[in-house]
Amino acid sequence: MLEIRFHGRGGQGAKTASQLLAVAFLDAGRYPQAFPEYGPERSGAPMMAYTRIDEQPIRLHAAIIAPDVVVVLDPALIREQNVTEGLDSQGLLIVNTGRSDPTISLSDVEGSVLMVPADEIAQKAGAKHANTVMVGVLAALLGEPSVDQLVTAVDEVMALLPESARDHNRKSVQAGYTYGVSALRVLDDTREERRVQSGLQSSSAAVAVEGTPFARPGAMIRPDDYPVPLTGGWRMGKKPAVHLDRCVNCLLCWQFCPDGAVIIQGNMFLGFDYDFCKGCEICDAVCPTQAVHMVSETTKVGAWGELKEVPTS
Amino acid sequence: MTPRIFFHNPGKDLSHLRVMTGAQGVAHAMRQIDPDVFPVYPITPQTPIIQTLSQFVADGLCHTHILDVESEHSAMSAAIGAGLAGARAMTATASQGLALMVEIIYLAASLRAPIVIAVGNRALSGPINIHGDHSDAMLARDSGAIQIFAESAEEAYDLTLIATKLAEHQEVLLPVMVGLDGFTITHSAEAVDLLPDSAVKDFVGPYAYPFPLLDEKKGTYGPFSMPDTYFELKYQQIESLQNVLTVFEKVADDFFHLSRRSYQAVETYRLEDAEAALVMMGSHAGTAKEVVDHMRAQGAMVGLVEIRLFRPFPRNAVKEALSRISKIAVLDKASSPGTFPPLFLDVAASIDKMSKLISVIYGLGGRNVSVAGLQDVLEGIVADRFPNNAACYLFGNKVWHMT
């Protein structure tokens, strides 16, 4: 049995990827099972999707806890979720490096790691999301299903999308497959070169101890129950930052912020409250002087988001 | 590096199968049955059923009148009206929606309205939770509706077809709830073997309600019943539910001839010569079969009893299946605070008192039900770790006896 876990956010196509792979594997003569695991049902929330493949019909209806392969569609999730959980020395981890630093790596993975600039590949193919690229890469690394079977599966799973979107996804699945074939040559070498970038270690969320009573009666969450961000894993890998030299103190960001995450004192702008910021980018959009910029979560900023250098963009 | 090869045998020809979720499977069954009226209100995890069926209707693949109503209470009311008027009516719901519908399901059963209700079994609030368990079904347990539980996407498809024929059987005429575990089945895509449309049409046949409202002979439906008649009418309803046991067998037999897929009210798995067994229903019975195979391979004498028909409860078949099993764990994906959960009580009332019986509550609110967890239950009863009638809980990989 082959077990695959996809990590993504609502809207990035992890569920579609898991089903696409299932459809293509059925075409290849294997029995598939694909299922999503939702947290809160909303766009941007971290979620997982799974694909199980076997030579016999699959009767198991349990979560995949020891996957053979993990596919990460959004590198920012590595901070929020323990993406390598259950992955052993034979395991395979495929990470979309996204727009962030392509040297991201993980120290605690025993198996093989492949970093894929999947956003870039998808963009070249015209596709919106990296999910189909990652499926192409994965199929190449597994030796099946074939690229033709994947392309047919795109047509079936995305039947309700416009033909142009299907075309872009067919191209991105093919481009992913080609990338995967070439990556087979270098995959083993990457094991030695891994290094940890500070702040990127995986963390596991607080969970109640099995079978023991909760400290408080009833269903409630108090501020001290969870580590930051206090409101959960909302941000999609980018946070607002500010160059104070450019700020004219118009307070438009404060006025428009839906979460009260802009800190002011009197009438003075001070910065951002990362505990409550959900990364909606409205502050960036309304700032008339481009003082606010969305930057990668890993960018070093002051406590309240002050940028040391003015970005060139 | 060469590709990681997981499978060494060449692929089979599986071109007769299609990948679909349990919800899509149910929607396909409904498309093939093509009911006249479908009053419905959306709710997770049922929504993909009505979403898929609406697409079929929009694409002209079936001709069902989908009625967007303002609540599940109204959905069932409209279904009863349509069903009694002489139209084939179906609906789908889950959790809070089913809770709101229950009041009218009692009426559907009393009025003998043969309505098929697909239920994406989900926990009841609170705390609010969208994931799968059987709490909602248990709320409708005493309504007089028939209840069937599916183990996989294909079973959800098959049982929707069987439910339709069963509900409309002239000796039955009762609402049928087809339970498919929320997310675990509704949203899990698996290989499904759909039957040809024409074969399904022949199997379910035309809708023939014997006393339609629109008949020339007018009647009063749902009249007030005084203490001198209520009890007898209720008894008649109780009796009609008992008839289901024989009719289910007959319908399942017809279905077997059509599909070569066999269904029984109570299904046993590797029970011959078993000393210990699990009793459960729904999707996790599939996982349990894997656990049984695994433990059998290590020499343990274990098996499984899967309850497919929950209402009416097939008491004799359960008694027969468990007659030679000395150690039994009944697994409930629901709780009944203050006493034992429903399936346990039903099994306890059915079997010989010689066996040792424990209750295990598992998987509430969609908690993952792991291979290790089910194995710990079986190992626990084999090793006599629990006293008779122990109330146990499977939170994770280990079963806990709460005293």
XYZ file of C-alpha atoms in Angstrom:
716
model
C 0.000 0.000 0.000
C 1.152 3.488 -0.880
C 0.065 6.323 1.410
C 0.458 10.002 0.534
C -0.298 13.089 2.594
C -0.767 16.551 1.107
C -0.394 19.669 3.240
C -2.028 22.803 1.916
C -4.385 25.591 2.722
C -8.042 25.788 1.811
C -8.028 27.043 -1.787
C -4.595 25.756 -2.829
C -5.961 22.557 -4.315
C -4.646 19.875 -1.963
C -7.960 18.011 -2.146
C -8.001 18.291 -5.928
C -4.417 17.003 -6.051
C -5.318 14.000 -3.905
C -8.307 13.172 -6.132
C -6.431 13.782 -9.361
C -3.832 11.275 -8.272
C -6.564 8.799 -7.286
C -8.252 9.047 -10.696
C -4.947 8.626 -12.541
C -3.987 5.619 -10.392
C -7.331 3.940 -11.114
C -6.515 4.387 -14.784
C -3.180 2.701 -14.044
C -5.065 -0.280 -12.626
C -4.691 0.409 -8.891
C -7.433 0.845 -6.298
C -7.454 4.407 -4.962
C -8.872 6.247 -1.987
C -8.644 10.031 -1.558
C -9.975 12.078 1.314
C -9.546 15.544 2.775
C -9.140 16.411 6.439
C -10.539 19.816 7.192
C -9.954 22.007 10.160
C -12.182 25.046 10.091
C -13.813 25.074 6.648
C -12.505 28.235 5.097
C -10.145 29.547 2.507
C -6.598 29.889 3.793
C -6.905 27.517 6.750
C -4.292 24.759 6.946
C -5.741 21.421 5.840
C -4.551 18.029 4.749
C -5.628 15.645 2.037
C -4.662 12.029 1.602
C -4.358 9.485 -1.160
C -4.113 5.765 -0.541
C -3.282 3.365 -3.355
C -3.279 -0.416 -3.307
C -3.404 -3.456 -5.532
C -6.555 -4.642 -3.706
C -9.764 -2.755 -2.918
C -9.141 -0.518 0.108
C -11.199 -1.169 3.228
C -9.262 1.040 5.636
C -11.106 4.164 6.723
C -8.516 5.640 9.044
C -6.239 8.665 8.859
C -2.808 8.150 7.318
C -0.318 8.421 10.180
C 2.802 6.941 8.620
C 2.809 8.228 5.034
C 5.283 7.055 2.436
C 5.208 10.457 0.783
C 4.395 13.951 2.045
C 3.675 16.792 -0.362
C 3.730 20.353 1.011
C 1.967 22.895 -1.197
C 2.819 25.928 0.945
C 6.221 26.230 2.648
C 4.824 28.540 5.334
C 2.930 25.535 6.699
C 6.194 24.022 7.859
C 6.142 26.394 10.820
C 2.549 25.653 11.679
C 2.236 21.942 11.190
C 4.467 18.994 11.820
C 4.653 18.141 8.123
C 7.178 15.349 8.605
C 5.112 13.513 11.219
C 5.213 9.780 10.609
C 7.729 10.010 7.763
C 10.568 7.501 8.150
C 13.971 7.026 6.553
C 12.399 5.535 3.437
C 10.041 8.485 3.175
C 9.870 11.132 0.545
C 9.121 14.793 1.252
C 8.286 17.104 -1.646
C 8.041 20.801 -0.812
C 6.845 23.632 -2.985
C 9.353 26.384 -2.240
C 6.787 28.945 -3.367
C 7.926 32.511 -3.542
C 10.078 32.227 -0.464
C 13.731 31.393 -0.024
C 14.471 28.298 -2.130
C 17.079 27.110 0.391
C 14.439 26.219 2.998
C 15.237 22.800 4.322
C 14.385 20.531 7.181
C 16.911 18.968 9.477
C 14.769 16.316 11.114
C 13.768 14.441 7.966
C 15.446 11.102 7.573
C 14.124 10.412 4.098
C 14.652 12.176 0.809
C 13.641 15.788 0.367
C 12.915 17.486 -2.917
C 12.382 21.215 -3.176
C 10.306 22.216 -6.191
C 9.813 25.786 -7.413
C 6.260 24.746 -8.208
C 4.679 28.217 -8.131
C 7.078 29.315 -10.821
C 6.471 26.190 -12.917
C 2.704 26.605 -12.556
C 2.917 30.271 -13.491
C 4.819 29.443 -16.677
C 2.142 26.918 -17.580
C -0.546 29.501 -16.908
C -2.031 27.630 -13.934
C -3.167 29.443 -10.801
C -2.020 26.886 -8.269
C 0.994 24.646 -7.787
C -1.055 21.560 -6.934
C -1.021 19.963 -10.382
C 2.719 20.606 -10.743
C 3.329 18.753 -7.493
C 1.199 15.812 -8.648
C 3.281 15.638 -11.833
C 6.523 15.672 -9.858
C 5.236 12.967 -7.528
C 4.159 10.663 -10.370
C 7.615 10.956 -11.924
C 9.268 10.026 -8.624
C 6.943 7.029 -8.176
C 7.204 5.769 -11.759
C 3.388 5.730 -12.078
C 0.787 6.852 -13.065
C 1.950 7.937 -16.490
C 1.843 11.509 -17.644
C -0.942 10.578 -20.100
C -3.015 9.129 -17.278
C -2.499 12.333 -15.282
C -3.565 14.487 -18.200
C -6.732 12.405 -18.654
C -7.387 12.721 -14.925
C -7.100 16.522 -15.142
C -9.924 16.497 -17.690
C -12.106 14.311 -15.468
C -11.484 16.015 -12.118
C -11.601 19.539 -13.564
C -14.517 18.845 -15.913
C -16.476 21.805 -14.549
C -13.642 24.310 -15.093
C -13.298 26.259 -18.345
C -11.254 24.581 -21.069
C -8.506 27.208 -20.688
C -8.039 26.293 -17.010
C -7.909 22.594 -17.884
C -5.342 23.345 -20.555
C -3.138 25.220 -18.078
C -3.396 22.374 -15.613
C -2.590 19.772 -18.262
C 0.520 21.787 -19.059
C 1.514 22.210 -15.446
C 1.078 18.517 -14.688
C 3.334 17.761 -17.681
C 5.868 20.379 -16.605
C 5.840 18.931 -13.093
C 6.405 15.458 -14.480
C 9.371 16.652 -16.528
C 10.797 18.394 -13.459
C 10.325 15.198 -11.446
C 12.157 13.072 -14.001
C 15.136 15.414 -13.955
C 15.006 15.625 -10.159
C 15.442 11.856 -9.859
C 19.067 12.419 -10.787
C 19.783 14.822 -7.954
C 17.451 13.594 -5.225
C 19.983 11.512 -3.325
C 22.575 14.289 -3.277
C 20.280 16.701 -1.499
C 20.277 14.626 1.671
C 23.765 15.819 2.613
C 23.177 19.445 1.872
C 20.246 20.098 4.083
C 20.486 22.846 6.560
C 18.053 24.393 8.926
C 17.043 27.954 8.616
C 16.230 29.424 11.975
C 12.546 29.726 12.710
C 11.578 26.975 10.335
C 11.518 24.056 12.732
C 8.192 22.356 12.804
C 6.017 22.787 15.833
C 3.041 20.767 16.881
C -0.093 22.464 18.109
C -1.262 22.048 21.668
C -3.615 19.100 22.043
C -5.579 17.824 24.970
C -4.015 14.848 26.697
C -5.846 11.708 25.644
C -8.548 10.598 28.014
C -7.890 13.215 30.662
C -10.384 15.891 31.566
C -9.876 19.395 30.284
C -8.804 21.915 32.882
C -11.972 23.939 32.372
C -15.491 22.600 32.013
C -17.307 23.374 28.782
C -16.126 24.332 25.322
C -14.114 27.538 25.364
C -10.739 28.793 24.219
C -8.840 31.272 26.338
C -5.862 33.350 25.189
C -3.334 31.271 27.118
C -4.390 27.961 25.492
C -2.449 28.335 22.259
C 0.931 29.650 21.232
C 1.012 32.580 18.827
C -0.659 33.474 16.554
C -3.454 33.629 19.049
C -6.161 33.241 16.420
C -4.728 30.219 14.646
C -3.011 29.549 11.331
C -4.578 32.214 9.167
C -1.653 33.912 7.479
C -0.648 32.483 4.089
C 3.100 32.886 4.509
C 3.137 36.672 4.350
C 2.899 39.298 7.048
C 2.690 43.086 6.861
C 5.776 45.131 7.649
C 6.344 48.865 7.630
C 9.082 51.306 6.789
C 8.373 54.041 9.303
C 10.268 56.681 7.278
C 7.546 56.502 4.658
C 4.608 56.474 7.064
C 2.641 59.740 7.053
C 0.471 58.635 9.961
C -2.777 58.794 7.992
C -4.033 55.766 9.973
C -5.888 54.367 6.957
C -4.421 50.951 7.768
C -5.736 51.217 11.317
C -9.139 52.267 10.019
C -9.404 49.420 7.502
C -7.823 46.586 9.490
C -10.674 44.108 10.126
C -8.944 42.614 13.148
C -7.649 45.543 15.148
C -4.131 44.337 14.430
C -2.701 47.808 13.755
C -1.265 49.234 16.948
C -1.593 52.950 17.579
C -0.830 55.122 20.564
C -2.886 58.263 20.747
C -2.951 59.246 17.087
C 0.443 57.737 16.263
C 0.937 54.601 14.168
C 3.247 52.166 15.947
C 3.096 48.886 14.005
C 1.350 45.531 13.701
C 0.103 43.047 16.248
C 1.203 39.703 14.762
C -0.794 37.792 17.360
C -4.004 38.884 15.701
C -2.989 39.796 12.128
C -4.519 37.350 9.634
C -2.479 38.522 6.667
C -5.394 39.869 4.624
C -3.146 42.506 2.975
C -5.718 45.286 3.271
C -3.204 47.558 5.063
C -0.827 47.088 2.139
C -3.591 47.916 -0.324
C -4.783 51.097 1.388
C -1.390 52.565 2.324
C -1.029 55.704 0.129
C 2.751 55.957 0.513
C 3.734 52.287 0.126
C 5.064 52.304 3.661
C 3.374 48.949 4.297
C 4.711 45.877 2.508
C 3.733 42.254 2.693
C 6.908 40.297 3.427
C 7.695 36.619 3.944
C 6.973 35.296 7.443
C 10.668 34.572 7.782
C 11.779 38.129 7.058
C 13.416 39.638 10.118
C 11.508 42.680 11.302
C 11.204 44.669 14.515
C 8.759 43.521 17.207
C 5.939 45.502 15.627
C 6.916 44.920 12.034
C 9.415 47.693 11.418
C 11.538 47.110 8.319
C 15.168 48.095 8.471
C 15.642 48.599 4.742
C 13.263 49.996 2.165
C 12.379 47.149 -0.234
C 13.340 47.932 -3.786
C 10.163 46.630 -5.407
C 17.912 7.572 -8.038
C 15.367 5.404 -9.786
C 11.638 5.906 -9.196
C 10.280 4.519 -5.898
C 8.396 1.442 -7.001
C 5.547 0.489 -4.658
C 3.725 -2.065 -6.785
C 5.417 -4.900 -8.592
C 2.388 -6.420 -10.301
C 1.104 -4.815 -13.467
C -2.087 -2.770 -13.042
C -5.456 -4.487 -13.494
C -8.128 -3.457 -15.962
C -10.345 -1.360 -13.705
C -12.040 0.574 -16.486
C -15.491 -0.437 -15.158
C -14.839 1.567 -11.975
C -15.060 5.295 -11.356
C -13.501 7.388 -8.617
C -16.166 9.190 -6.623
C -16.988 10.194 -3.075
C -19.760 8.553 -1.089
C -21.822 11.716 -1.546
C -21.350 11.553 -5.315
C -22.215 7.851 -5.235
C -25.507 8.620 -3.502
C -26.196 11.419 -6.006
C -25.580 8.979 -8.879
C -28.035 6.530 -7.333
C -30.578 9.337 -7.098
C -29.917 10.400 -10.694
C -30.618 6.854 -11.834
C -33.741 6.547 -9.660
C -34.840 10.016 -10.832
C -37.235 10.861 -7.968
C -40.050 13.293 -8.749
C -39.487 15.679 -5.862
C -36.443 16.463 -3.743
C -37.136 19.036 -1.005
C -33.838 19.861 0.661
C -31.866 22.274 2.791
C -28.050 22.188 2.542
C -25.856 21.165 5.488
C -22.320 19.817 5.826
C -21.447 17.013 5.144
C -24.581 16.277 3.134
C -24.186 19.279 0.827
C -22.144 17.510 -1.893
C -25.069 15.111 -2.381
C -27.543 17.842 -3.283
C -24.840 19.830 -5.084
C -24.055 16.886 -7.358
C -27.717 16.020 -7.888
C -28.498 19.669 -8.747
C -25.742 19.521 -11.360
C -27.298 16.379 -12.843
C -30.675 18.105 -13.003
C -29.125 21.233 -14.565
C -27.384 19.043 -17.139
C -30.678 17.368 -18.000
C -29.502 13.945 -16.792
C -32.526 13.541 -14.540
C -35.811 15.333 -14.133
C -36.196 15.712 -10.386
C -37.909 18.824 -9.089
C -35.482 20.133 -6.492
C -37.370 22.197 -3.979
C -35.241 24.683 -2.009
C -37.054 24.954 1.273
C -36.293 27.145 4.278
C -35.443 24.375 6.730
C -35.155 20.622 7.163
C -38.428 20.678 9.056
C -40.046 21.973 5.852
C -38.009 19.593 3.678
C -39.490 16.558 5.387
C -42.967 18.136 5.475
C -42.812 18.755 1.727
C -41.472 15.238 1.119
C -44.399 13.757 3.028
C -46.864 15.867 1.053
C -45.297 14.842 -2.249
C -44.956 11.192 -1.254
C -48.573 10.878 -0.167
C -49.774 12.744 -3.248
C -48.234 9.983 -5.324
C -44.796 11.330 -6.199
C -41.493 9.651 -5.364
C -39.832 11.964 -2.843
C -36.341 11.878 -1.403
C -34.200 14.208 0.678
C -30.802 14.410 2.350
C -29.543 15.914 5.580
C -27.155 15.616 8.525
C -26.600 16.555 12.145
C -28.512 19.697 13.217
C -30.552 19.422 10.040
C -31.631 15.915 10.948
C -32.344 17.124 14.476
C -34.727 19.702 13.041
C -36.218 17.067 10.734
C -36.783 14.416 13.404
C -40.113 15.819 14.527
C -41.487 15.294 11.011
C -39.738 11.929 10.456
C -41.981 10.585 13.232
C -44.931 11.786 11.140
C -43.524 10.260 7.946
C -43.289 6.881 9.681
C -46.759 7.196 11.159
C -48.241 8.269 7.816
C -46.330 5.388 6.182
C -44.638 7.725 3.706
C -41.854 5.847 1.847
C -39.221 8.584 1.739
C -35.521 7.856 1.342
C -33.333 10.162 3.447
C -29.581 10.155 2.792
C -27.855 11.101 6.042
C -24.216 12.214 6.090
C -23.837 11.120 9.694
C -22.330 13.935 11.728
C -21.931 14.837 15.396
C -24.571 16.938 17.098
C -23.671 20.251 18.705
C -22.295 21.082 21.142
C -19.560 21.820 21.015
C -20.279 22.618 17.386
C -18.520 20.131 15.135
C -18.927 19.253 11.466
C -17.317 15.822 11.528
C -18.643 12.317 11.526
C -20.315 10.289 14.235
C -23.663 8.570 14.705
C -25.223 10.969 17.253
C -27.642 12.379 14.680
C -28.885 8.937 13.638
C -29.426 8.002 17.277
C -31.624 11.053 17.749
C -33.936 9.571 15.076
C -33.556 6.058 16.486
C -37.087 5.764 17.856
C -38.839 7.664 15.053
C -40.039 4.531 13.290
C -37.791 5.091 10.268
C -35.673 2.261 8.914
C -31.930 2.870 9.319
C -29.160 1.340 7.205
C -25.431 2.104 7.495
C -22.864 2.053 4.672
C -19.212 1.070 4.989
C -17.856 2.576 1.757
C -18.736 4.879 -1.139
C -19.917 1.932 -3.220
C -22.082 0.680 -0.373
C -23.619 4.143 -0.018
C -24.561 3.935 -3.698
C -25.879 0.378 -3.438
C -27.823 0.987 -0.235
C -29.567 4.054 -1.680
C -30.936 1.775 -4.417
C -31.867 -0.929 -1.921
C -33.443 1.650 0.413
C -35.729 2.935 -2.336
C -37.083 -0.482 -3.154
C -37.371 -1.335 0.538
C -39.186 1.899 1.488
C -41.723 1.498 -1.296
C -42.381 -2.215 -0.786
C -46.113 -2.616 -0.224
C -45.514 -4.524 3.015
C -43.230 -1.778 4.320
C -44.140 1.801 3.230
C -41.806 3.515 5.679
C -39.108 6.197 5.518
C -35.553 4.845 5.214
C -32.442 6.648 6.435
C -29.283 5.643 4.574
C -26.360 6.529 6.846
C -22.962 7.302 5.398
C -20.316 8.540 7.818
C -19.662 12.261 7.459
C -16.374 12.970 5.648
C -15.088 9.407 6.132
C -17.550 8.324 3.434
C -19.289 11.477 2.173
C -16.010 13.170 1.218
C -13.774 10.152 0.668
C -13.251 9.279 -2.999
C -13.054 5.573 -3.771
C -13.505 3.241 -6.711
C -17.218 2.689 -7.317
C -18.853 0.283 -9.749
C -22.023 1.998 -10.958
C -24.769 -0.201 -12.391
C -26.245 0.635 -15.795
C -29.011 3.275 -15.622
C -31.584 0.972 -17.212
C -30.823 -1.857 -14.780
C -31.409 0.496 -11.844
C -34.685 1.734 -13.375
C -35.866 -1.866 -13.676
C -34.720 -2.689 -10.160
C -36.557 0.132 -8.372
C -39.554 0.114 -10.712
C -42.191 2.858 -10.878
C -43.396 4.575 -7.714
C -46.695 3.080 -6.646
C -48.142 4.485 -3.460
C -51.379 2.574 -2.812
C -53.502 5.412 -1.398
C -52.477 8.613 -3.183
C -53.953 11.909 -2.004
C -54.763 12.758 -5.590
C -56.858 9.624 -5.968
C -60.510 10.035 -6.881
C -61.455 8.688 -3.481
C -60.476 11.532 -1.183
C -59.299 10.884 2.340
C -58.013 12.539 5.499
C -54.322 12.046 6.165
C -52.855 12.399 9.619
C -56.085 12.799 11.586
C -56.203 13.360 15.329
C -56.052 10.086 17.237
C -57.618 9.707 20.653
C -56.425 7.327 23.398
C -58.794 4.652 22.066
C -57.027 4.463 18.668
C -53.492 5.908 19.080
C -52.070 2.780 20.724
C -53.418 0.424 18.042
C -52.125 2.657 15.260
C -48.742 2.744 16.964
C -48.793 -1.042 17.278
C -49.528 -1.322 13.569
C -46.480 0.845 12.893
C -44.284 -1.260 15.198
C -45.410 -4.366 13.362
C -44.689 -2.830 9.957
C -41.134 -2.205 11.027
C -40.767 -5.858 12.006
C -41.821 -6.860 8.454
C -38.749 -5.071 7.189
C -36.470 -7.898 8.347
C -37.906 -10.329 5.757
C -38.405 -7.740 3.028
C -34.830 -6.460 3.398
C -33.558 -9.975 2.766
C -35.725 -10.234 -0.346
C -34.704 -6.856 -1.744
C -31.029 -7.548 -0.999
C -31.415 -10.843 -2.820
C -32.852 -9.084 -5.892
C -29.984 -6.646 -5.711
C -27.471 -9.494 -5.557
C -28.876 -10.941 -8.780
C -28.464 -7.562 -10.406
C -25.019 -6.628 -9.099
C -23.421 -9.763 -7.595
C -22.970 -7.642 -4.464
C -24.359 -9.224 -1.337
C -25.933 -7.418 1.651
C -27.307 -8.843 4.868
C -28.952 -7.194 7.874
C -26.075 -8.553 9.962
C -22.772 -9.357 8.297
C -20.093 -11.479 9.826
C -16.395 -11.439 9.081
C -14.084 -14.337 10.013
C -16.409 -15.250 12.856
C -16.208 -19.041 12.526
C -14.151 -20.407 15.447
C -13.614 -16.860 16.777
C -13.396 -16.424 20.536
C -13.660 -12.603 20.520
C -15.465 -10.186 18.236
C -16.195 -6.534 17.631
C -19.745 -5.394 16.877
C -20.009 -2.117 14.985
C -21.549 -0.290 12.049
C -20.485 2.221 9.414
C -17.204 3.049 7.741
C -14.880 1.853 10.497
C -16.047 -1.731 10.045
C -13.753 -1.677 6.993
C -10.800 -0.708 9.161
C -11.838 -3.409 11.641
C -11.651 -6.058 8.883
C -8.021 -5.097 8.300
C -7.376 -5.383 12.055
C -9.051 -8.804 12.188
C -6.935 -10.041 9.245
C -3.801 -8.727 10.911
C -4.538 -10.369 14.269
C -5.673 -13.629 12.646
C -2.315 -13.773 10.870
C -0.713 -13.718 14.325
C -2.941 -16.538 15.545
C -5.607 -14.580 17.460
C -9.133 -16.004 17.142
C -10.985 -12.786 16.406
C -13.785 -11.646 14.128
C -16.274 -8.918 13.369
C -20.036 -8.472 13.333
C -21.140 -5.589 11.159
C -24.649 -4.277 11.753
C -25.943 -3.024 8.423
C -29.628 -2.749 9.339
C -29.893 -0.853 12.616
C -33.664 -0.248 12.619
C -35.441 -2.584 12.842
C -32.735 -4.206 14.925
C -32.131 -7.743 13.617
C -32.150 -9.301 17.084
C -32.267 -12.945 16.073
C -29.532 -12.590 13.488
C -27.324 -10.828 16.040
C -28.020 -13.531 18.613
C -27.211 -16.225 16.081
C -24.009 -14.513 14.910
C -22.709 -14.052 18.453
C -23.946 -17.370 19.890
C -20.505 -18.957 19.981
C -18.492 -15.824 20.798
C -17.489 -15.592 24.437
C -15.926 -12.125 24.430
C -17.679 -9.236 22.732
C -16.963 -5.525 22.437
C -19.798 -3.367 21.096
C -18.547 -0.170 19.519
C -20.821 2.869 19.494
C -19.981 6.034 17.553
C -22.456 7.846 19.757
C -23.046 8.321 23.456
C -26.069 8.280 25.691
C -24.936 10.209 28.767
C -26.151 8.532 31.911
C -26.406 5.027 30.485
C -24.864 2.699 27.912
C -24.926 3.808 24.279
C -27.673 2.554 21.904
C -25.977 -0.232 19.939
C -24.591 -1.768 23.134
C -28.042 -1.875 24.725
C -29.525 -3.480 21.598
C -26.809 -6.130 21.461
C -26.980 -6.767 25.215
C -30.723 -7.359 24.909
C -30.195 -9.767 22.001
C -27.465 -12.172 23.096
C -27.168 -15.030 25.553
C -26.005 -13.769 28.894
C -23.131 -16.280 28.959
C -20.851 -14.037 26.908
C -18.703 -11.326 28.346
C -19.720 -7.985 26.913
C -18.114 -4.558 27.046
C -19.142 -1.187 25.645
C -16.679 1.007 23.772
C -17.550 4.542 22.689
C -15.299 5.647 19.826
C -14.781 8.261 17.132
C -17.016 11.000 18.545
C -16.907 14.256 16.606
C -14.852 12.686 13.835
C -11.966 11.542 16.073
C -9.723 9.327 13.985
C -10.360 5.643 14.506
C -6.987 4.008 14.099
C -5.926 0.459 13.323
C -3.974 0.442 16.599
C -7.031 1.593 18.556
C -9.328 -1.127 17.234
C -6.576 -3.674 17.756
C -6.242 -2.581 21.389
C -9.971 -3.178 21.889
C -9.714 -6.712 20.520
C -6.530 -7.467 22.452
C -8.158 -6.061 25.588
C -11.148 -8.384 25.443
C -9.025 -11.393 24.418
C -6.813 -10.798 27.482
C -9.819 -10.188 29.767
C -8.541 -6.740 30.674
C -12.051 -5.471 31.421
C -14.862 -6.634 33.692
C -18.217 -7.612 32.205
C -20.299 -4.577 31.145
C -17.286 -2.290 31.344
C -17.920 1.190 29.942
C -14.846 1.919 27.831
C -13.708 4.773 25.603
C -11.412 4.726 22.594
C -9.962 8.238 22.406
C -6.909 7.280 20.366
C -4.753 4.187 20.105
C -5.632 2.802 23.520
C -8.972 1.803 24.995
C -9.725 3.282 28.425
C -11.952 1.724 31.049
C -13.608 4.543 32.963
C -14.724 3.582 36.418
